[in-house]
Amino acid sequence: MNRLKIYRACLCVALLISALTLYGYVRWYLDTRVPDLIRVGMDEEEAQTLDLGVKEVSVQVVKRMRVTPGGIPVGIYMETEGVYVVGTAAVEARDGLSYEPAYQAVQAGDYILAVNGLQIRTKDELIACIQANRTDTMILKLSRNEQEIRVRVSAVEAADDSYKLGIWVKDDIQGIGTLTYITQDRRFGALGHGITDTDTGELLDVAGGALYDTSILEIVRGEKGSPGEISGVITYSDSHVRGSIEKNTAAGIYGAAGSTLGKELDGGQTEVAFKQEVQTGRAWIRSAVSGELRDYEIQIQELRLNENDVNKGMVFRVTDPELLALTGGVIQGMSGSPILQNGRLAGAVTHVFVNDPAKGYGIFAETMINQSQ
């Protein structure tokens, strides 16, 4: 009798574990394989909610976008909103002691917008204001966490007879990335991820910027533990401006395309795939990394339809032997390269796996389009 009770108890436990496992798998599947918002293509916009029992999904009917896929490298120049604070430091004063005049008043990630009511746009303007005020108290207008505040600081006379606040700042960002697409109304999306400060990791606020012509000089292949990169020259002149940067978001940079941007793109327009239409399996990266715009085969290995990190919505592996021979896989500067599947723009390259350069992350094209609007 005791054996029978033990057997029944074990059976009940096994059934309970099986039920919980099944429930957990269903929840995981719905969370990762069924998007929270499903968009479907129609001519009119409307929305409704689909109840799947353990999850509600919003269904929105939208007009499907058509874009011209990119793949060409672009030079990027961005100006920050005010002067961006990287950090603070101590200053060695004329009396031989060290002071940190901005300690606790100014923080990394702040933007200095004005000094004593005078608007500040560049590092040189900030330095000029500090030298003019000497050790007198200054009122700095800061932007911190999207709020404007004012703080009082006084500079220190340094050993070299200059006046310093002990603040590390920057006012512009430069680099090379890849154009992802151009829309029918001459709007562009690029990079597939936002431009952040290398020291703080914070997304930078943009006051303005431009895309420029760039020429690739060298390809540094990626190796395990050492990401490769595209080395090039950006031509900073008015005649080589190819677009204006208006937005820097977590999903990429956006703006107005100049009349000559994308003149090398002759593949025509294609539809933008909705998230749920992207599949694991064969796809292509379009890139001009070799100097010629062409498609390279990849395998999409994993899809994360509800990933909180929008830049990691898909995981892929480069399988094209020519791209592997040229770059080792994904390298810095390829961010924004279009990912095409079934004749549609499915996404864009965002990051590389440092320990496996043949493997990378991608963002869904649908996500980029929505962030741009």
mmCIF file of C-alpha atoms in Angstrom:
data_model
loop_
_atom_site.group_PDB
_atom_site.id
_atom_site.type_symbol
_atom_site.label_atom_id
_atom_site.label_comp_id
_atom_site.label_asym_id
_atom_site.label_seq_id
_atom_site.Cartn_x
_atom_site.Cartn_y
_atom_site.Cartn_z
ATOM 1 C CA MET A 1 0.000 0.000 0.000
ATOM 2 C CA ASN A 2 2.834 2.353 0.865
ATOM 3 C CA ARG A 3 4.482 1.533 -2.441
ATOM 4 C CA LEU A 4 1.310 2.434 -4.299
ATOM 5 C CA LYS A 5 1.083 5.784 -2.490
ATOM 6 C CA ILE A 6 4.713 6.516 -3.244
ATOM 7 C CA TYR A 7 4.168 5.606 -6.908
ATOM 8 C CA ARG A 8 1.106 7.888 -7.143
ATOM 9 C CA ALA A 9 2.992 10.721 -5.440
ATOM 10 C CA CYS A 10 5.925 10.358 -7.848
ATOM 11 C CA LEU A 11 3.532 10.275 -10.775
ATOM 12 C CA CYS A 12 1.796 13.432 -9.581
ATOM 13 C CA VAL A 13 5.135 15.208 -9.115
ATOM 14 C CA ALA A 14 6.265 14.123 -12.581
ATOM 15 C CA LEU A 15 3.007 15.377 -14.124
ATOM 16 C CA LEU A 16 3.336 18.684 -12.265
ATOM 17 C CA ILE A 17 6.935 19.146 -13.427
ATOM 18 C CA SER A 18 5.901 18.312 -16.998
ATOM 19 C CA ALA A 19 3.044 20.817 -16.848
ATOM 20 C CA LEU A 20 5.285 23.546 -15.438
ATOM 21 C CA THR A 21 7.952 22.802 -18.052
ATOM 22 C CA LEU A 22 5.380 22.994 -20.834
ATOM 23 C CA TYR A 23 3.972 26.227 -19.431
ATOM 24 C CA GLY A 24 7.472 27.685 -19.154
ATOM 25 C CA TYR A 25 8.288 26.679 -22.721
ATOM 26 C CA VAL A 26 5.051 28.229 -24.025
ATOM 27 C CA ARG A 27 5.781 31.465 -22.160
ATOM 28 C CA TRP A 28 9.355 31.504 -23.463
ATOM 29 C CA TYR A 29 8.161 30.820 -26.998
ATOM 30 C CA LEU A 30 5.567 33.579 -26.880
ATOM 31 C CA ASP A 31 8.007 36.039 -25.320
ATOM 32 C CA THR A 32 10.833 35.395 -27.794
ATOM 33 C CA ARG A 33 9.135 34.124 -30.950
ATOM 34 C CA VAL A 34 5.887 36.124 -30.986
ATOM 35 C CA PRO A 35 6.405 39.923 -31.062
ATOM 36 C CA ASP A 36 4.476 42.118 -28.638
ATOM 37 C CA LEU A 37 3.385 44.207 -31.613
ATOM 38 C CA ILE A 38 2.669 42.579 -34.969
ATOM 39 C CA ARG A 39 2.471 44.884 -37.963
ATOM 40 C CA VAL A 40 0.852 43.736 -41.173
ATOM 41 C CA GLY A 41 0.792 45.578 -44.474
ATOM 42 C CA MET A 42 -2.340 47.336 -45.653
ATOM 43 C CA ASP A 43 -3.225 50.753 -46.996
ATOM 44 C CA GLU A 44 -4.976 51.974 -43.857
ATOM 45 C CA GLU A 45 -3.833 52.109 -40.247
ATOM 46 C CA GLU A 46 -5.826 50.460 -37.500
ATOM 47 C CA ALA A 47 -5.013 48.352 -34.453
ATOM 48 C CA GLN A 48 -6.547 45.557 -32.458
ATOM 49 C CA THR A 49 -5.509 43.219 -29.661
ATOM 50 C CA LEU A 50 -5.092 39.470 -30.130
ATOM 51 C CA ASP A 51 -5.503 37.453 -26.925
ATOM 52 C CA LEU A 52 -3.331 34.320 -26.970
ATOM 53 C CA GLY A 53 -4.384 33.228 -23.499
ATOM 54 C CA VAL A 54 -1.110 33.775 -21.664
ATOM 55 C CA LYS A 55 -0.154 36.810 -23.746
ATOM 56 C CA GLU A 56 -1.891 39.685 -25.469
ATOM 57 C CA VAL A 57 -0.448 40.847 -28.784
ATOM 58 C CA SER A 58 -1.251 44.138 -30.479
ATOM 59 C CA VAL A 59 -1.940 43.846 -34.199
ATOM 60 C CA GLN A 60 -1.447 47.032 -36.199
ATOM 61 C CA VAL A 61 -2.267 47.416 -39.860
ATOM 62 C CA VAL A 62 0.205 49.754 -41.580
ATOM 63 C CA LYS A 63 1.369 50.683 -45.045
ATOM 64 C CA ARG A 64 4.436 48.634 -45.906
ATOM 65 C CA MET A 65 7.563 50.736 -46.478
ATOM 66 C CA ARG A 66 9.729 50.551 -49.567
ATOM 67 C CA VAL A 67 13.355 51.705 -49.397
ATOM 68 C CA THR A 68 16.588 51.577 -51.351
ATOM 69 C CA PRO A 69 19.059 49.374 -49.420
ATOM 70 C CA GLY A 70 22.463 50.928 -48.755
ATOM 71 C CA GLY A 71 25.736 49.186 -48.004
ATOM 72 C CA ILE A 72 28.154 51.992 -48.852
ATOM 73 C CA PRO A 73 30.534 53.505 -46.257
ATOM 74 C CA VAL A 74 29.875 57.063 -45.077
ATOM 75 C CA GLY A 75 31.909 59.506 -43.023
ATOM 76 C CA ILE A 76 30.055 60.674 -39.920
ATOM 77 C CA TYR A 77 30.495 64.008 -38.163
ATOM 78 C CA MET A 78 28.250 64.951 -35.240
ATOM 79 C CA GLU A 79 28.155 67.948 -32.919
ATOM 80 C CA THR A 80 26.858 67.459 -29.382
ATOM 81 C CA GLU A 81 24.172 69.575 -27.734
ATOM 82 C CA GLY A 82 26.481 71.962 -25.874
ATOM 83 C CA VAL A 83 29.824 70.612 -24.625
ATOM 84 C CA TYR A 84 29.706 67.028 -23.391
ATOM 85 C CA VAL A 85 31.347 66.236 -20.030
ATOM 86 C CA VAL A 86 33.402 63.036 -20.063
ATOM 87 C CA GLY A 87 34.534 63.332 -16.433
ATOM 88 C CA THR A 88 36.201 65.501 -13.809
ATOM 89 C CA ALA A 89 39.745 65.520 -12.468
ATOM 90 C CA ALA A 90 42.035 67.254 -9.996
ATOM 91 C CA VAL A 91 44.011 70.358 -11.000
ATOM 92 C CA GLU A 92 47.532 71.061 -9.756
ATOM 93 C CA ALA A 93 47.419 74.709 -8.636
ATOM 94 C CA ARG A 94 50.169 77.293 -8.461
ATOM 95 C CA ASP A 95 50.439 76.790 -4.710
ATOM 96 C CA GLY A 96 51.498 73.185 -5.326
ATOM 97 C CA LEU A 97 48.278 71.668 -4.006
ATOM 98 C CA SER A 98 45.661 69.715 -5.948
ATOM 99 C CA TYR A 99 42.058 70.860 -6.193
ATOM 100 C CA GLU A 100 38.991 69.467 -7.943
ATOM 101 C CA PRO A 101 36.819 72.576 -8.459
ATOM 102 C CA ALA A 102 34.021 70.790 -10.368
ATOM 103 C CA TYR A 103 33.734 67.865 -7.916
ATOM 104 C CA GLN A 104 30.055 66.936 -7.290
ATOM 105 C CA ALA A 105 28.878 70.063 -9.123
ATOM 106 C CA VAL A 106 29.492 68.645 -12.607
ATOM 107 C CA GLN A 107 29.084 64.974 -13.541
ATOM 108 C CA ALA A 108 30.095 62.751 -16.420
ATOM 109 C CA GLY A 109 27.251 62.755 -18.936
ATOM 110 C CA ASP A 110 26.326 66.412 -18.348
ATOM 111 C CA TYR A 111 26.117 68.887 -21.218
ATOM 112 C CA ILE A 112 27.427 72.413 -20.545
ATOM 113 C CA LEU A 113 25.014 74.710 -22.357
ATOM 114 C CA ALA A 114 26.048 78.141 -21.075
ATOM 115 C CA VAL A 115 28.493 79.980 -18.790
ATOM 116 C CA ASN A 116 27.130 83.065 -17.004
ATOM 117 C CA GLY A 117 24.300 83.197 -19.529
ATOM 118 C CA LEU A 118 26.597 82.975 -22.552
ATOM 119 C CA GLN A 119 25.711 80.034 -24.800
ATOM 120 C CA ILE A 120 28.494 77.466 -25.253
ATOM 121 C CA ARG A 121 28.827 75.384 -28.440
ATOM 122 C CA THR A 122 32.464 74.271 -28.514
ATOM 123 C CA LYS A 123 35.386 73.405 -26.242
ATOM 124 C CA ASP A 124 37.213 76.546 -27.379
ATOM 125 C CA GLU A 125 34.284 78.736 -26.330
ATOM 126 C CA LEU A 126 34.228 77.068 -22.907
ATOM 127 C CA ILE A 127 37.981 77.555 -22.448
ATOM 128 C CA ALA A 128 37.702 81.222 -23.455
ATOM 129 C CA CYS A 129 34.948 81.834 -20.872
ATOM 130 C CA ILE A 130 36.957 80.174 -18.107
ATOM 131 C CA GLN A 131 40.074 82.240 -18.913
ATOM 132 C CA ALA A 132 38.021 85.448 -19.003
ATOM 133 C CA ASN A 133 36.410 84.765 -15.608
ATOM 134 C CA ARG A 134 39.653 83.628 -13.955
ATOM 135 C CA THR A 135 38.859 82.534 -10.389
ATOM 136 C CA ASP A 136 35.550 84.416 -10.158
ATOM 137 C CA THR A 137 32.466 82.310 -9.476
ATOM 138 C CA MET A 138 30.812 81.080 -12.659
ATOM 139 C CA ILE A 139 27.273 79.813 -13.147
ATOM 140 C CA LEU A 140 27.162 76.828 -15.486
ATOM 141 C CA LYS A 141 23.904 75.925 -17.180
ATOM 142 C CA LEU A 142 23.842 72.143 -17.510
ATOM 143 C CA SER A 143 21.608 69.578 -19.148
ATOM 144 C CA ARG A 144 21.453 66.466 -16.951
ATOM 145 C CA ASN A 145 19.062 63.580 -17.539
ATOM 146 C CA GLU A 146 17.001 65.796 -19.876
ATOM 147 C CA GLN A 147 16.625 68.470 -17.173
ATOM 148 C CA GLU A 148 18.321 71.875 -17.093
ATOM 149 C CA ILE A 149 20.095 72.838 -13.884
ATOM 150 C CA ARG A 150 22.527 75.566 -12.807
ATOM 151 C CA VAL A 151 25.598 75.096 -10.637
ATOM 152 C CA ARG A 152 28.243 77.445 -9.214
ATOM 153 C CA VAL A 153 31.927 76.702 -9.756
ATOM 154 C CA SER A 154 35.210 78.592 -9.498
ATOM 155 C CA ALA A 155 38.276 77.872 -11.582
ATOM 156 C CA VAL A 156 41.722 77.201 -10.139
ATOM 157 C CA GLU A 157 44.847 79.001 -11.302
ATOM 158 C CA ALA A 158 47.050 76.186 -12.540
ATOM 159 C CA ALA A 159 50.822 75.851 -12.464
ATOM 160 C CA ASP A 160 51.025 76.925 -16.129
ATOM 161 C CA ASP A 161 49.224 80.243 -15.329
ATOM 162 C CA SER A 162 45.986 79.107 -17.023
ATOM 163 C CA TYR A 163 42.628 78.730 -15.266
ATOM 164 C CA LYS A 164 40.983 75.332 -15.116
ATOM 165 C CA LEU A 165 37.788 73.690 -13.847
ATOM 166 C CA GLY A 166 39.165 70.161 -13.979
ATOM 167 C CA ILE A 167 36.591 68.989 -16.532
ATOM 168 C CA TRP A 168 37.248 66.660 -19.471
ATOM 169 C CA VAL A 169 34.952 67.587 -22.360
ATOM 170 C CA LYS A 170 34.281 66.891 -26.036
ATOM 171 C CA ASP A 171 32.160 68.697 -28.608
ATOM 172 C CA ASP A 172 32.159 66.549 -31.743
ATOM 173 C CA ILE A 173 32.301 62.926 -32.878
ATOM 174 C CA GLN A 174 33.777 61.530 -36.062
ATOM 175 C CA GLY A 175 33.927 58.077 -37.581
ATOM 176 C CA ILE A 176 33.040 55.719 -40.421
ATOM 177 C CA GLY A 177 29.838 53.692 -40.651
ATOM 178 C CA THR A 178 27.557 52.191 -43.274
ATOM 179 C CA LEU A 179 24.398 53.555 -44.861
ATOM 180 C CA THR A 180 21.455 51.191 -44.288
ATOM 181 C CA TYR A 181 18.706 52.625 -46.501
ATOM 182 C CA ILE A 182 17.235 55.656 -48.225
ATOM 183 C CA THR A 183 13.464 56.163 -48.308
ATOM 184 C CA GLN A 184 11.356 57.396 -51.217
ATOM 185 C CA ASP A 185 11.217 60.875 -49.656
ATOM 186 C CA ARG A 186 15.041 61.050 -49.359
ATOM 187 C CA ARG A 187 15.364 60.195 -45.672
ATOM 188 C CA PHE A 188 18.207 57.924 -44.588
ATOM 189 C CA GLY A 189 18.961 55.489 -41.769
ATOM 190 C CA ALA A 190 22.466 54.307 -40.928
ATOM 191 C CA LEU A 191 24.599 52.402 -38.379
ATOM 192 C CA GLY A 192 21.802 50.342 -36.804
ATOM 193 C CA HIS A 193 22.904 51.492 -33.360
ATOM 194 C CA GLY A 194 23.323 54.816 -31.618
ATOM 195 C CA ILE A 195 26.537 56.791 -31.219
ATOM 196 C CA THR A 196 27.599 56.710 -27.586
ATOM 197 C CA ASP A 197 30.472 58.212 -25.657
ATOM 198 C CA THR A 198 33.330 55.728 -25.360
ATOM 199 C CA ASP A 199 34.027 56.739 -21.754
ATOM 200 C CA THR A 200 30.524 56.932 -20.272
ATOM 201 C CA GLY A 201 28.590 54.655 -22.645
ATOM 202 C CA GLU A 202 25.800 57.252 -22.777
ATOM 203 C CA LEU A 203 23.862 57.981 -25.973
ATOM 204 C CA LEU A 204 24.966 61.411 -27.198
ATOM 205 C CA ASP A 205 22.513 64.248 -27.806
ATOM 206 C CA VAL A 206 22.924 65.653 -31.297
ATOM 207 C CA ALA A 207 22.873 69.360 -32.098
ATOM 208 C CA GLY A 208 23.673 68.726 -35.750
ATOM 209 C CA GLY A 209 25.938 66.803 -38.036
ATOM 210 C CA ALA A 210 26.530 65.548 -41.539
ATOM 211 C CA LEU A 211 27.426 62.569 -43.679
ATOM 212 C CA TYR A 212 30.515 62.939 -45.854
ATOM 213 C CA ASP A 213 32.262 61.064 -48.641
ATOM 214 C CA THR A 214 34.799 58.550 -47.383
ATOM 215 C CA SER A 215 37.423 56.358 -49.007
ATOM 216 C CA ILE A 216 38.482 52.981 -47.608
ATOM 217 C CA LEU A 217 42.263 52.727 -47.273
ATOM 218 C CA GLU A 218 42.752 49.481 -45.384
ATOM 219 C CA ILE A 219 40.859 46.505 -44.010
ATOM 220 C CA VAL A 220 42.066 45.118 -40.678
ATOM 221 C CA ARG A 221 40.766 41.540 -40.402
ATOM 222 C CA GLY A 222 38.972 40.500 -37.255
ATOM 223 C CA GLU A 223 40.579 37.839 -35.089
ATOM 224 C CA LYS A 224 39.398 36.051 -31.964
ATOM 225 C CA GLY A 225 39.564 38.607 -29.135
ATOM 226 C CA SER A 226 40.519 41.460 -31.501
ATOM 227 C CA PRO A 227 37.786 43.094 -33.607
ATOM 228 C CA GLY A 228 38.842 44.217 -37.074
ATOM 229 C CA GLU A 229 38.083 47.595 -38.566
ATOM 230 C CA ILE A 230 37.740 49.657 -41.703
ATOM 231 C CA SER A 231 40.415 52.333 -41.960
ATOM 232 C CA GLY A 232 39.572 55.224 -44.234
ATOM 233 C CA VAL A 233 39.733 58.935 -44.991
ATOM 234 C CA ILE A 234 36.738 61.244 -44.584
ATOM 235 C CA THR A 235 36.622 64.266 -46.915
ATOM 236 C CA TYR A 236 35.408 67.175 -44.796
ATOM 237 C CA SER A 237 34.374 69.833 -47.277
ATOM 238 C CA ASP A 238 31.071 71.374 -48.296
ATOM 239 C CA SER A 239 31.224 69.788 -51.743
ATOM 240 C CA HIS A 240 31.489 66.326 -50.186
ATOM 241 C CA VAL A 241 28.516 66.596 -47.779
ATOM 242 C CA ARG A 242 26.057 63.784 -48.559
ATOM 243 C CA GLY A 243 23.370 64.332 -45.935
ATOM 244 C CA SER A 244 22.457 66.047 -42.675
ATOM 245 C CA ILE A 245 22.174 64.137 -39.379
ATOM 246 C CA GLU A 246 19.095 65.048 -37.347
ATOM 247 C CA LYS A 247 18.605 62.178 -34.876
ATOM 248 C CA ASN A 248 20.873 59.876 -32.885
ATOM 249 C CA THR A 249 18.845 57.038 -31.372
ATOM 250 C CA ALA A 250 19.533 53.616 -29.902
ATOM 251 C CA ALA A 251 18.523 52.137 -33.279
ATOM 252 C CA GLY A 252 20.744 54.286 -35.509
ATOM 253 C CA ILE A 253 21.283 57.765 -36.894
ATOM 254 C CA TYR A 254 18.768 59.437 -39.185
ATOM 255 C CA GLY A 255 18.428 62.521 -41.309
ATOM 256 C CA ALA A 256 17.921 64.035 -44.740
ATOM 257 C CA ALA A 257 19.808 62.544 -47.670
ATOM 258 C CA GLY A 258 21.537 64.848 -50.125
ATOM 259 C CA SER A 259 20.818 64.583 -53.826
ATOM 260 C CA THR A 260 24.006 62.613 -54.478
ATOM 261 C CA LEU A 261 23.844 60.245 -51.512
ATOM 262 C CA GLY A 262 23.457 56.724 -52.762
ATOM 263 C CA LYS A 263 24.264 57.435 -56.405
ATOM 264 C CA GLU A 264 26.223 54.169 -56.295
ATOM 265 C CA LEU A 265 23.071 52.269 -55.268
ATOM 266 C CA ASP A 266 21.573 50.722 -58.382
ATOM 267 C CA GLY A 267 19.676 47.794 -56.891
ATOM 268 C CA GLY A 268 16.336 49.607 -56.880
ATOM 269 C CA GLN A 269 13.787 49.735 -54.096
ATOM 270 C CA THR A 270 12.681 46.815 -51.947
ATOM 271 C CA GLU A 271 10.066 46.208 -49.285
ATOM 272 C CA VAL A 272 10.896 46.338 -45.579
ATOM 273 C CA ALA A 273 10.174 43.020 -43.863
ATOM 274 C CA PHE A 274 8.080 42.929 -40.716
ATOM 275 C CA LYS A 275 9.704 41.218 -37.736
ATOM 276 C CA GLN A 276 7.591 38.101 -37.943
ATOM 277 C CA GLU A 277 8.545 37.641 -41.597
ATOM 278 C CA VAL A 278 12.261 37.290 -40.875
ATOM 279 C CA GLN A 279 13.325 33.638 -40.634
ATOM 280 C CA THR A 280 16.343 31.727 -39.467
ATOM 281 C CA GLY A 281 18.399 30.459 -42.365
ATOM 282 C CA ARG A 282 19.958 31.936 -45.468
ATOM 283 C CA ALA A 283 20.278 35.713 -45.881
ATOM 284 C CA TRP A 284 22.732 38.260 -47.301
ATOM 285 C CA ILE A 285 24.765 41.233 -46.082
ATOM 286 C CA ARG A 286 25.093 44.000 -48.672
ATOM 287 C CA SER A 287 28.415 45.819 -48.331
ATOM 288 C CA ALA A 288 30.977 47.782 -50.323
ATOM 289 C CA VAL A 289 33.775 46.763 -47.944
ATOM 290 C CA SER A 290 35.758 45.318 -50.886
ATOM 291 C CA GLY A 291 35.393 48.540 -52.875
ATOM 292 C CA GLU A 292 32.504 47.070 -54.866
ATOM 293 C CA LEU A 293 28.917 46.914 -53.634
ATOM 294 C CA ARG A 294 27.856 43.259 -53.477
ATOM 295 C CA ASP A 295 25.965 40.712 -51.377
ATOM 296 C CA TYR A 296 27.642 38.215 -49.021
ATOM 297 C CA GLU A 297 25.892 35.102 -47.720
ATOM 298 C CA ILE A 298 25.151 34.655 -44.017
ATOM 299 C CA GLN A 299 23.059 32.304 -41.906
ATOM 300 C CA ILE A 300 20.591 33.849 -39.444
ATOM 301 C CA GLN A 301 20.859 31.538 -36.434
ATOM 302 C CA GLU A 302 18.582 33.110 -33.833
ATOM 303 C CA LEU A 303 15.723 35.620 -33.712
ATOM 304 C CA ARG A 304 14.817 37.642 -30.615
ATOM 305 C CA LEU A 305 11.563 39.332 -31.479
ATOM 306 C CA ASN A 306 11.078 41.002 -28.089
ATOM 307 C CA GLU A 307 14.716 41.615 -27.127
ATOM 308 C CA ASN A 308 15.051 44.638 -24.831
ATOM 309 C CA ASP A 309 18.357 45.498 -26.501
ATOM 310 C CA VAL A 310 17.050 46.539 -29.927
ATOM 311 C CA ASN A 311 20.519 46.142 -31.479
ATOM 312 C CA LYS A 312 20.511 42.398 -30.790
ATOM 313 C CA GLY A 313 17.290 41.249 -32.405
ATOM 314 C CA MET A 314 19.025 38.605 -34.478
ATOM 315 C CA VAL A 315 22.200 36.535 -34.342
ATOM 316 C CA PHE A 316 23.894 35.540 -37.584
ATOM 317 C CA ARG A 317 27.062 33.873 -38.846
ATOM 318 C CA VAL A 318 28.997 34.936 -41.937
ATOM 319 C CA THR A 319 29.390 31.949 -44.276
ATOM 320 C CA ASP A 320 30.557 33.676 -47.453
ATOM 321 C CA PRO A 321 34.173 32.573 -48.090
ATOM 322 C CA GLU A 322 35.122 35.834 -49.830
ATOM 323 C CA LEU A 323 33.962 38.030 -46.941
ATOM 324 C CA LEU A 324 35.621 35.721 -44.414
ATOM 325 C CA ALA A 325 38.890 35.951 -46.357
ATOM 326 C CA LEU A 326 38.650 39.748 -46.612
ATOM 327 C CA THR A 327 37.462 40.745 -43.129
ATOM 328 C CA GLY A 328 37.280 37.607 -41.002
ATOM 329 C CA GLY A 329 33.548 38.255 -40.644
ATOM 330 C CA VAL A 330 32.101 41.424 -39.082
ATOM 331 C CA ILE A 331 34.420 44.372 -38.447
ATOM 332 C CA GLN A 332 34.039 47.902 -37.118
ATOM 333 C CA GLY A 333 32.711 50.197 -39.821
ATOM 334 C CA MET A 334 30.310 47.559 -41.176
ATOM 335 C CA SER A 335 27.619 48.603 -38.681
ATOM 336 C CA GLY A 336 24.522 49.498 -40.664
ATOM 337 C CA SER A 337 25.195 47.110 -43.538
ATOM 338 C CA PRO A 338 21.772 45.945 -44.820
ATOM 339 C CA ILE A 339 20.655 42.355 -44.188
ATOM 340 C CA LEU A 340 18.455 41.088 -47.028
ATOM 341 C CA GLN A 341 16.231 38.033 -47.032
ATOM 342 C CA ASN A 342 13.578 36.856 -49.507
ATOM 343 C CA GLY A 343 13.934 40.050 -51.522
ATOM 344 C CA ARG A 344 13.211 42.310 -48.541
ATOM 345 C CA LEU A 345 15.261 44.454 -46.185
ATOM 346 C CA ALA A 346 15.236 42.331 -43.028
ATOM 347 C CA GLY A 347 17.683 44.230 -40.831
ATOM 348 C CA ALA A 348 21.151 45.683 -40.430
ATOM 349 C CA VAL A 349 24.463 44.616 -38.898
ATOM 350 C CA THR A 350 25.130 46.144 -35.468
ATOM 351 C CA HIS A 351 27.830 44.327 -33.472
ATOM 352 C CA VAL A 352 30.401 41.563 -33.698
ATOM 353 C CA PHE A 353 31.069 38.745 -31.237
ATOM 354 C CA VAL A 354 34.534 39.697 -29.973
ATOM 355 C CA ASN A 355 35.592 36.066 -29.501
ATOM 356 C CA ASP A 356 34.099 34.950 -32.828
ATOM 357 C CA PRO A 357 34.366 37.611 -35.567
ATOM 358 C CA ALA A 358 32.403 35.442 -38.023
ATOM 359 C CA LYS A 359 29.381 35.900 -35.761
ATOM 360 C CA GLY A 360 27.400 39.090 -35.281
ATOM 361 C CA TYR A 361 24.229 40.770 -34.075
ATOM 362 C CA GLY A 362 21.639 42.539 -36.174
ATOM 363 C CA ILE A 363 18.719 44.900 -35.685
ATOM 364 C CA PHE A 364 15.359 44.426 -37.406
ATOM 365 C CA ALA A 365 14.738 46.864 -40.271
ATOM 366 C CA GLU A 366 11.226 47.388 -38.928
ATOM 367 C CA THR A 367 12.730 48.657 -35.670
ATOM 368 C CA MET A 368 14.973 51.116 -37.505
ATOM 369 C CA ILE A 369 12.084 52.455 -39.575
ATOM 370 C CA ASN A 370 9.914 52.962 -36.486
ATOM 371 C CA GLN A 371 12.696 54.769 -34.591
ATOM 372 C CA SER A 372 13.133 57.169 -37.477
ATOM 373 C CA GLN A 373 9.530 58.374 -37.334
#
